[in-house]
mmCIF file of C-alpha atoms in Angstrom:
data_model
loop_
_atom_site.group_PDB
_atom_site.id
_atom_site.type_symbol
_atom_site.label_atom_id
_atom_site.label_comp_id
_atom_site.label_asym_id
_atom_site.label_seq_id
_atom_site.Cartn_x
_atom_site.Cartn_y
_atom_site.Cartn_z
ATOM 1 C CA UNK A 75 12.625 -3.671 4.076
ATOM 2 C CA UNK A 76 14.840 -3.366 0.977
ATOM 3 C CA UNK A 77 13.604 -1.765 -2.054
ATOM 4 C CA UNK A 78 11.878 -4.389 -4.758
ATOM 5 C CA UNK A 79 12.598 -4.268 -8.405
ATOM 6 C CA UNK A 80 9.860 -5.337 -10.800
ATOM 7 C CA UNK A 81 10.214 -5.074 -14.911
ATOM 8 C CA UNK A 82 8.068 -4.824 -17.808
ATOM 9 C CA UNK A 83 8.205 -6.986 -20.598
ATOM 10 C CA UNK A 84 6.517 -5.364 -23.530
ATOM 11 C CA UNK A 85 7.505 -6.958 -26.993
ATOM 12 C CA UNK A 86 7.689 -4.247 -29.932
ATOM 13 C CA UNK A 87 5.761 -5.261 -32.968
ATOM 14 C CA UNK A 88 9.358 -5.342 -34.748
ATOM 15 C CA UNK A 89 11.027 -8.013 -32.014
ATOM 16 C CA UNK A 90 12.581 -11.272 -33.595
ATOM 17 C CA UNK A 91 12.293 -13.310 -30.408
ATOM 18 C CA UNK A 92 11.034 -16.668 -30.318
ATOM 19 C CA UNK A 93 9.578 -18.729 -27.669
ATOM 20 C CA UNK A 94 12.494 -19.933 -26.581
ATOM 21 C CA UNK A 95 14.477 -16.715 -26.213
ATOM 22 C CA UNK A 96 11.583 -15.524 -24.066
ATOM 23 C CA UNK A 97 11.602 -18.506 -22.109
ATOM 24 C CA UNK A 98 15.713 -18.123 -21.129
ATOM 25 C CA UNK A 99 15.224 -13.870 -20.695
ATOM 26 C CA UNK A 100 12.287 -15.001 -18.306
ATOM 27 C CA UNK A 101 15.270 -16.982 -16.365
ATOM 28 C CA UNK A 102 17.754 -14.648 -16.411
ATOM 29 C CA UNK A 103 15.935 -11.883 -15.244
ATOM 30 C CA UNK A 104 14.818 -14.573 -12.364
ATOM 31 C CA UNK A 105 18.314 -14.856 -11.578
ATOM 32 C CA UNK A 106 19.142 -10.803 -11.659
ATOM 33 C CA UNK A 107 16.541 -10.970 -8.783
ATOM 34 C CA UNK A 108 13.914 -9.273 -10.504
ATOM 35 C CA UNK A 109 11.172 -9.388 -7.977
ATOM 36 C CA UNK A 110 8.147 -9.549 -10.555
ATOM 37 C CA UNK A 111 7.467 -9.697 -14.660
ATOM 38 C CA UNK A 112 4.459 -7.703 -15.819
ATOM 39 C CA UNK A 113 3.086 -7.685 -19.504
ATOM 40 C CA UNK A 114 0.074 -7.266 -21.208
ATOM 41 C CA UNK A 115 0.308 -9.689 -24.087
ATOM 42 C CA UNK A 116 -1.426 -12.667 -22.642
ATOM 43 C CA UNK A 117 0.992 -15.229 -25.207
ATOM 44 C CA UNK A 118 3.953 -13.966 -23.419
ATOM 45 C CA UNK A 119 2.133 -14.167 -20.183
ATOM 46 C CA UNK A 120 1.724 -17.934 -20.671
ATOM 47 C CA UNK A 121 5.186 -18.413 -21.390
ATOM 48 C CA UNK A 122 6.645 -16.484 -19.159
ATOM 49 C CA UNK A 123 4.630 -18.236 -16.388
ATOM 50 C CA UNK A 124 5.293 -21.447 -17.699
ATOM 51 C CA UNK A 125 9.453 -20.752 -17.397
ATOM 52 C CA UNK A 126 8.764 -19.603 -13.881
ATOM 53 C CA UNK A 127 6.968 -22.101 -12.544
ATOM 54 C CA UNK A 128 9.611 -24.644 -13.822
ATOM 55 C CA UNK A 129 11.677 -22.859 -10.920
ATOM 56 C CA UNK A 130 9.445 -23.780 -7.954
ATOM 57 C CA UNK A 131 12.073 -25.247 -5.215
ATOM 58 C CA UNK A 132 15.004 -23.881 -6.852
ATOM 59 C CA UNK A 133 17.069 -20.664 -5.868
ATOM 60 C CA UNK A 134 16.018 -18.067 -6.715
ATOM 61 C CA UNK A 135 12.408 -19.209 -6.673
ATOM 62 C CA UNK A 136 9.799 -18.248 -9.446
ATOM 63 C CA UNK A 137 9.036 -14.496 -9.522
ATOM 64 C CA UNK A 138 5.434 -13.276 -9.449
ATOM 65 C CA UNK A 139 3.887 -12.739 -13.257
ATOM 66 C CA UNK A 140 1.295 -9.472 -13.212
ATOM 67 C CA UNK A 141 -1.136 -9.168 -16.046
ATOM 68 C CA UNK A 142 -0.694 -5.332 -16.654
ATOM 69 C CA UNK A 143 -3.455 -4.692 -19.306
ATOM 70 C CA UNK A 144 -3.735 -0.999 -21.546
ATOM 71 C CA UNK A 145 -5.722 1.022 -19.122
ATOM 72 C CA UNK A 146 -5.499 -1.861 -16.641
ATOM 73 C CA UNK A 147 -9.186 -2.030 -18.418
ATOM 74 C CA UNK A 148 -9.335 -5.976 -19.057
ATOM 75 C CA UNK A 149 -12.748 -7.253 -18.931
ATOM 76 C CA UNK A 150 -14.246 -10.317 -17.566
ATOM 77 C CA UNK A 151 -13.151 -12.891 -20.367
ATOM 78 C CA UNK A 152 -9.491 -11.525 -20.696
ATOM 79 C CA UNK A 153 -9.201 -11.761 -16.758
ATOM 80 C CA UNK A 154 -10.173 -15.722 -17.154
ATOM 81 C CA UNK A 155 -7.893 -15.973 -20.269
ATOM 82 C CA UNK A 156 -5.307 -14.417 -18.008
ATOM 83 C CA UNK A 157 -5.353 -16.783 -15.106
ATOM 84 C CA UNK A 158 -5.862 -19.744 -17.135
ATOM 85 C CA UNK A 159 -2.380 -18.334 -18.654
ATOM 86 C CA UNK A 160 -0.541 -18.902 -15.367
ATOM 87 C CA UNK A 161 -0.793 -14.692 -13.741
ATOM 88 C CA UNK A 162 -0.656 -14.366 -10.714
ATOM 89 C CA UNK A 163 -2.252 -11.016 -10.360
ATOM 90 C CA UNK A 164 -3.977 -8.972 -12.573
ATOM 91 C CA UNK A 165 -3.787 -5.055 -12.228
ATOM 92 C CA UNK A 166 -7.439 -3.024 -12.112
ATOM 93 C CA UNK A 167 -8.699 -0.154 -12.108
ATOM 94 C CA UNK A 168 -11.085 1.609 -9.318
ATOM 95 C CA UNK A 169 -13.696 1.352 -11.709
ATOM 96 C CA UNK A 170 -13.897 -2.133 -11.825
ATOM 97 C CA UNK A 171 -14.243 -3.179 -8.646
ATOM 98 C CA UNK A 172 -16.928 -5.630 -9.594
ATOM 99 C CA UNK A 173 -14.371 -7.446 -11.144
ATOM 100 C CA UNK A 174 -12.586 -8.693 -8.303
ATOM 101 C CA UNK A 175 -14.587 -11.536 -7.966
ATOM 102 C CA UNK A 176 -13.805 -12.765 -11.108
ATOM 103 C CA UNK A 177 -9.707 -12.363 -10.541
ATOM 104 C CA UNK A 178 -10.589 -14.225 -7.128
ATOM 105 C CA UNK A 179 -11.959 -16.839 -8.916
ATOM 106 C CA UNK A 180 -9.252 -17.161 -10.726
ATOM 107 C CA UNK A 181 -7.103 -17.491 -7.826
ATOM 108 C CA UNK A 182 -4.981 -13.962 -8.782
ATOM 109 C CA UNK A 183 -4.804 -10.825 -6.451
ATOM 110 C CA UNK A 184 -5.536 -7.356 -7.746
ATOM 111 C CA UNK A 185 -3.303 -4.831 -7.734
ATOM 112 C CA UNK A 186 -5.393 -1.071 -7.708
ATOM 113 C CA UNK A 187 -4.412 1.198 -10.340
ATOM 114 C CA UNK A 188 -4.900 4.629 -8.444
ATOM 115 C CA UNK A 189 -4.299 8.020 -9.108
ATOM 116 C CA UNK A 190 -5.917 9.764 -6.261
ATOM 117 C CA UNK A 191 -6.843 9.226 -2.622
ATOM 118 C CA UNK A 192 -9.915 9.104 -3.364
ATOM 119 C CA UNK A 193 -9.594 6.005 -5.896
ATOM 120 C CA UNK A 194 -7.529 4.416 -2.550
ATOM 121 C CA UNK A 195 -10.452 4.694 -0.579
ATOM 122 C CA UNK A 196 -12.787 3.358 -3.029
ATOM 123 C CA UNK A 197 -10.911 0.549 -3.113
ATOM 124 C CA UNK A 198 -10.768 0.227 0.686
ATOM 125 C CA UNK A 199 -14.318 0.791 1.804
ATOM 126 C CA UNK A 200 -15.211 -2.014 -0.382
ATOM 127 C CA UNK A 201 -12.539 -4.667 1.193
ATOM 128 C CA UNK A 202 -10.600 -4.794 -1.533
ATOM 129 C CA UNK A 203 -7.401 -2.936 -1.104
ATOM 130 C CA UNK A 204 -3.869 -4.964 -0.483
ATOM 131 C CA UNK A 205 -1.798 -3.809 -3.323
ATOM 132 C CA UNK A 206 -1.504 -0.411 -5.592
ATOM 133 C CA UNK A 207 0.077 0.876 -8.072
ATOM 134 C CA UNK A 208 0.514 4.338 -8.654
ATOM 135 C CA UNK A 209 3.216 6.963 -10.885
ATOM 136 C CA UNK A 210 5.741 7.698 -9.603
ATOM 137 C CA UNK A 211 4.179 12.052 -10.001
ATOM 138 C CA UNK A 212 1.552 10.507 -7.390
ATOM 139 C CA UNK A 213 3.459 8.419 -5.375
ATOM 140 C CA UNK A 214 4.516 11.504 -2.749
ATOM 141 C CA UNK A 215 1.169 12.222 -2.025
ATOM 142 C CA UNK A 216 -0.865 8.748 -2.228
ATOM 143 C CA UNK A 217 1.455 6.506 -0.176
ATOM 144 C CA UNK A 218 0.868 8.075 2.922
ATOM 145 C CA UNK A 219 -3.018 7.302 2.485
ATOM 146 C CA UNK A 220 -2.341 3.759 1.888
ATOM 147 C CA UNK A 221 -3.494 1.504 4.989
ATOM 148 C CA UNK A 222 -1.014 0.121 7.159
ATOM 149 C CA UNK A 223 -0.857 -3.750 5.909
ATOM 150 C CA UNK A 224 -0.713 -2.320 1.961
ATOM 151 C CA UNK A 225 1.631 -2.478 -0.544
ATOM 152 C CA UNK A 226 2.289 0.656 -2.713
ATOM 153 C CA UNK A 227 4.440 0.600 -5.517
ATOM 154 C CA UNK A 228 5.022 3.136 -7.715
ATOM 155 C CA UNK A 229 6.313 2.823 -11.327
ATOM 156 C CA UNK A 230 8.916 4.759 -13.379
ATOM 157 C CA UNK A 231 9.252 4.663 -17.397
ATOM 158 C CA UNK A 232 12.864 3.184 -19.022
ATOM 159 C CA UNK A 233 14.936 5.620 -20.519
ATOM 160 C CA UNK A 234 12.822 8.670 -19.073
ATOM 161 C CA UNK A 235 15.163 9.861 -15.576
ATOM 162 C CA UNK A 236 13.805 6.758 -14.144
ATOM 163 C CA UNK A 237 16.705 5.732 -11.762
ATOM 164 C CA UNK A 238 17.509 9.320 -10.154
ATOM 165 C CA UNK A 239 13.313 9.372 -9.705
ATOM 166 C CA UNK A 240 13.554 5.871 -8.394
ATOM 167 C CA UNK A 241 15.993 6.277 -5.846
ATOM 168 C CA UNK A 242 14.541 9.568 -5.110
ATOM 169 C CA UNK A 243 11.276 8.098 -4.210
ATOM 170 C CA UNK A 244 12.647 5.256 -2.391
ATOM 171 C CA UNK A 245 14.654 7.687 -0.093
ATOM 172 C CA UNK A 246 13.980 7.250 3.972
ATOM 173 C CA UNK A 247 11.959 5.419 6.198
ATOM 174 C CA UNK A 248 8.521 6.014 4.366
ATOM 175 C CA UNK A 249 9.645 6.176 1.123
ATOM 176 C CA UNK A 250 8.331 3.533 -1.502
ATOM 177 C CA UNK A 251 9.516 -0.123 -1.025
ATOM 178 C CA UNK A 252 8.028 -1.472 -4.645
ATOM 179 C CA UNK A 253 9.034 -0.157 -8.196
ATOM 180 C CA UNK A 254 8.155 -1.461 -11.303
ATOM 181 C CA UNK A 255 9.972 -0.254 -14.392
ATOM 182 C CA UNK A 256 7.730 0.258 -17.470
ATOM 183 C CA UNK A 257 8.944 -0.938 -20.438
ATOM 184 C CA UNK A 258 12.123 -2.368 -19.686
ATOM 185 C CA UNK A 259 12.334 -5.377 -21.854
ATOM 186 C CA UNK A 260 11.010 -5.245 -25.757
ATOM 187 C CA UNK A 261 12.072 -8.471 -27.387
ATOM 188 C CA UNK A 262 15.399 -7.154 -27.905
ATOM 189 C CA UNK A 263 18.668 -9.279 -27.197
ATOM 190 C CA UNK A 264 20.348 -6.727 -27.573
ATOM 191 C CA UNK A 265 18.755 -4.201 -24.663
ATOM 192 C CA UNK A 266 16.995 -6.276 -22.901
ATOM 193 C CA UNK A 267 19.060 -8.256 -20.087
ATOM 194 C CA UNK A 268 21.599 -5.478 -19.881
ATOM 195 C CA UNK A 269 19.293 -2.767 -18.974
ATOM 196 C CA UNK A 270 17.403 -5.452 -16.651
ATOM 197 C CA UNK A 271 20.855 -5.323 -15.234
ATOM 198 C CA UNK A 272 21.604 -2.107 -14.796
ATOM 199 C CA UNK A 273 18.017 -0.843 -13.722
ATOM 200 C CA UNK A 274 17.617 -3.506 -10.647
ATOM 201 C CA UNK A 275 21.521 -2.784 -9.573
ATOM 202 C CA UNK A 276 21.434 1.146 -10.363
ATOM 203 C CA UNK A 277 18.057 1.367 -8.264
ATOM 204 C CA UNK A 278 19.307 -1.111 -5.202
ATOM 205 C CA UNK A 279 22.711 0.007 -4.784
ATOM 206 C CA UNK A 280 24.289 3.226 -3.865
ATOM 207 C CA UNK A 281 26.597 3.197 -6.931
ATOM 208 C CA UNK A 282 26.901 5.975 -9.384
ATOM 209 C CA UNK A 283 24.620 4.578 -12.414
ATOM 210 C CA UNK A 284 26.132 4.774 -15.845
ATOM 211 C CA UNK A 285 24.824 2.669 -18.303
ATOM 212 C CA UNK A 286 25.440 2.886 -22.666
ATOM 213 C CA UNK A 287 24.702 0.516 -25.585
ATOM 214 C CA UNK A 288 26.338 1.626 -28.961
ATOM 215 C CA UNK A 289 23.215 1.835 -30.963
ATOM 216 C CA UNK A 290 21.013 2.623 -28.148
ATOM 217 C CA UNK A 291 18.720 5.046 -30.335
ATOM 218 C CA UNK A 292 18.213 2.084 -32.717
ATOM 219 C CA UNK A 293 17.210 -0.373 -30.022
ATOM 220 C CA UNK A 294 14.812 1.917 -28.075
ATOM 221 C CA UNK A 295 12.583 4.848 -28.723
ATOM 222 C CA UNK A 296 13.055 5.120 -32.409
ATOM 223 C CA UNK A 297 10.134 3.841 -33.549
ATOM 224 C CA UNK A 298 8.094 6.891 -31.506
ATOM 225 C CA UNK A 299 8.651 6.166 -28.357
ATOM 226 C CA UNK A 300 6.211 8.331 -26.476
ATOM 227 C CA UNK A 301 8.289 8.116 -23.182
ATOM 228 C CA UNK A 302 11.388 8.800 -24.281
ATOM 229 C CA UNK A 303 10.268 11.597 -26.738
ATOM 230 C CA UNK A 304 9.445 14.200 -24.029
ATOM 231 C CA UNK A 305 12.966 13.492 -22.154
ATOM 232 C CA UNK A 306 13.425 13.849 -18.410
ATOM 233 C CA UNK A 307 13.013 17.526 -17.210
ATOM 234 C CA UNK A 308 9.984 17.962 -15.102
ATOM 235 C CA UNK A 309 7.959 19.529 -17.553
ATOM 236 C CA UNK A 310 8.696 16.663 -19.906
ATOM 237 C CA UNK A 311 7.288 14.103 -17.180
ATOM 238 C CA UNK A 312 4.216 16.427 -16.722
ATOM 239 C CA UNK A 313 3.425 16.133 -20.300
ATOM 240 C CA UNK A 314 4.124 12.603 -20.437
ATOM 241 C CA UNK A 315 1.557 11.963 -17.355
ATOM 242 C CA UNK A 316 -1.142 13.455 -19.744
ATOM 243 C CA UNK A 317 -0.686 11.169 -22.597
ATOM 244 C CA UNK A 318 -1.630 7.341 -22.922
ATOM 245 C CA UNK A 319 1.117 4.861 -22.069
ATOM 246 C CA UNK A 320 3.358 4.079 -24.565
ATOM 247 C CA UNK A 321 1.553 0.516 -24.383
ATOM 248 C CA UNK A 322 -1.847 1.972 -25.340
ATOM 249 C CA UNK A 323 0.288 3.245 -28.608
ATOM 250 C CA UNK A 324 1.794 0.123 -29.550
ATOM 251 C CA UNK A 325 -1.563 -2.079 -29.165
ATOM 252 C CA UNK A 326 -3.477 0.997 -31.436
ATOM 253 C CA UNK A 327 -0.537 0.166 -34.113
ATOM 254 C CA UNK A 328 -0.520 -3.807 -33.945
ATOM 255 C CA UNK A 329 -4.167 -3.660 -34.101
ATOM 256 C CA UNK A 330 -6.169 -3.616 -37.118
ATOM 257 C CA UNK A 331 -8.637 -1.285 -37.275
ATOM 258 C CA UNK A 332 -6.998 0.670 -34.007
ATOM 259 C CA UNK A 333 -8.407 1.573 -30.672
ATOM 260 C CA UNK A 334 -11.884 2.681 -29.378
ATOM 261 C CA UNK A 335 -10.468 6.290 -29.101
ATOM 262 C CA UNK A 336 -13.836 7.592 -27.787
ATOM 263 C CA UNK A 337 -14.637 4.816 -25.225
ATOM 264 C CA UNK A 338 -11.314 5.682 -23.729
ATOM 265 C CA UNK A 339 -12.021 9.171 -24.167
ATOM 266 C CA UNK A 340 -15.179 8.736 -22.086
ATOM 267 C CA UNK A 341 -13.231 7.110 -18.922
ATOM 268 C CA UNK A 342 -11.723 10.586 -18.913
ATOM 269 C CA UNK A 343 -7.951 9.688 -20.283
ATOM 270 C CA UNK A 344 -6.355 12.617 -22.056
ATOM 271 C CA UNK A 345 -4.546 11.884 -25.390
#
């Protein structure tokens, strides 16, 4: 089938928007034919879902909303919080498998977090595995150990090569038929449906891409943008593929008092 489009929404601590301009980007990006919204902030979840399910028997019809926790680490209570919020999926890591259930209960799917075959077939041998995500450095080698009836999609970071890598991956009869684009909407009205724009059309149609906002180093990646920092060349990616998300970052700075650094350190994630 045709190559999906899904976006991140992840609010910078600096973003003006209010309720209400979240509720009409939620809309617009609807009507771009974005095929999912993920974000981690549960209070955008909630309103995000709210805006889409106001679209049920319209056209285009409500798009999917993914709770995409740091780590894709939630536990048990944030899950709940999450479903009660309106997601409709919640993304996990292998290590949590026991925590299925609870999403189930919650009537969300789970979508794997993998990053090698063997975290795919941990998922499979215990029934679980339907959707996974995976980087888009993995994706050549992990799709083709995906089971027939599963969804893989692969993600790609804004501003870092991530249309030439999309279209790259999505190339041919087995290439990937999901991407999600990480951080491609921050609260900003000035970036954020015009790159939504661009991203979905640059990745589905065979157009040359050019895209430019005057300002552009203003509205993204100045305020350390982790992604964007290390550029596009290969060895820039590699590096990148090391480090925390750019998410993980931003929730250490909004949070008083920071993040666990050695509990992560202990699930084996290199800072």
């Amino acid at each position: 089938g045709a190559l999906t489009v899904s976006l991140e929404y992840e609010r910078e601590a600096k973003s003006e928007y209010t309720e209400n301009d979240l509720f009409v980007l939620s809309m617009q990006l609807r009507k771009i034919k974005c095929a999912a919204l993920w974000t981690y902030r549960l209070e955008d979840l909630s309103i995000i879902s709210k805006e889409q399910k106001a679209a049920k028997g319209n056209f285009p019809g409500p798009c999917p909303v993914i709770y995409y926790p740091p780590l894709s680490t939630p536990d048990k209570e944030q899950i709940e919080a999450a479903g009660k919020a309106g997601a409709h999926a919640v993304v996990l890591t292998c290590d949590l498998l026991h925590l299925a259930e609870t999403a189930g209960e919650q009537n969300m799917e789970v979508v794997w977090d993998v990053k090698s075959v063997e975290d795919i077939t941990r998922v499979v041998d215990a029934g679980h595995g339907v959707n996974f995500l995976m980087s888009a450095a993995d994706a050549g080698g992990l799709l083709a150990a995906l089971p027939a009836d599963a969804v893989g999609i692969a993600y790609v970071d804004s501003q870092n090569d991530e249309i030439s890598i999309g279209r790259a991956l999505a190339k041919g009869k087995d290439g990937v038929k999901s991407l999600l684009v990480r951080q491609a909407c921050l609260g900003d009205a000035a970036w954020d449906l015009r790159y939504a724009r661009f991203a979905i059309d640059s990745l589905t149609s065979k157009a040359n891409p050019e895209f430019q906002i005057t300002g552009i180093g203003s509205s993204k990646g100045s305020a350390g943008d982790g992604r964007r920092s290390y550029g596009s060349d290969a060895s820039g990616r590699a590096m990148q593929d090391g480090m925390s998300t750019q998410k993980d970052i931003n929730l250490f700075h909004d949070k008083p008092g920071g993040t666990d650094f050695k509990k992560i350190a202990d699930r084996g994630t290199t800072w």
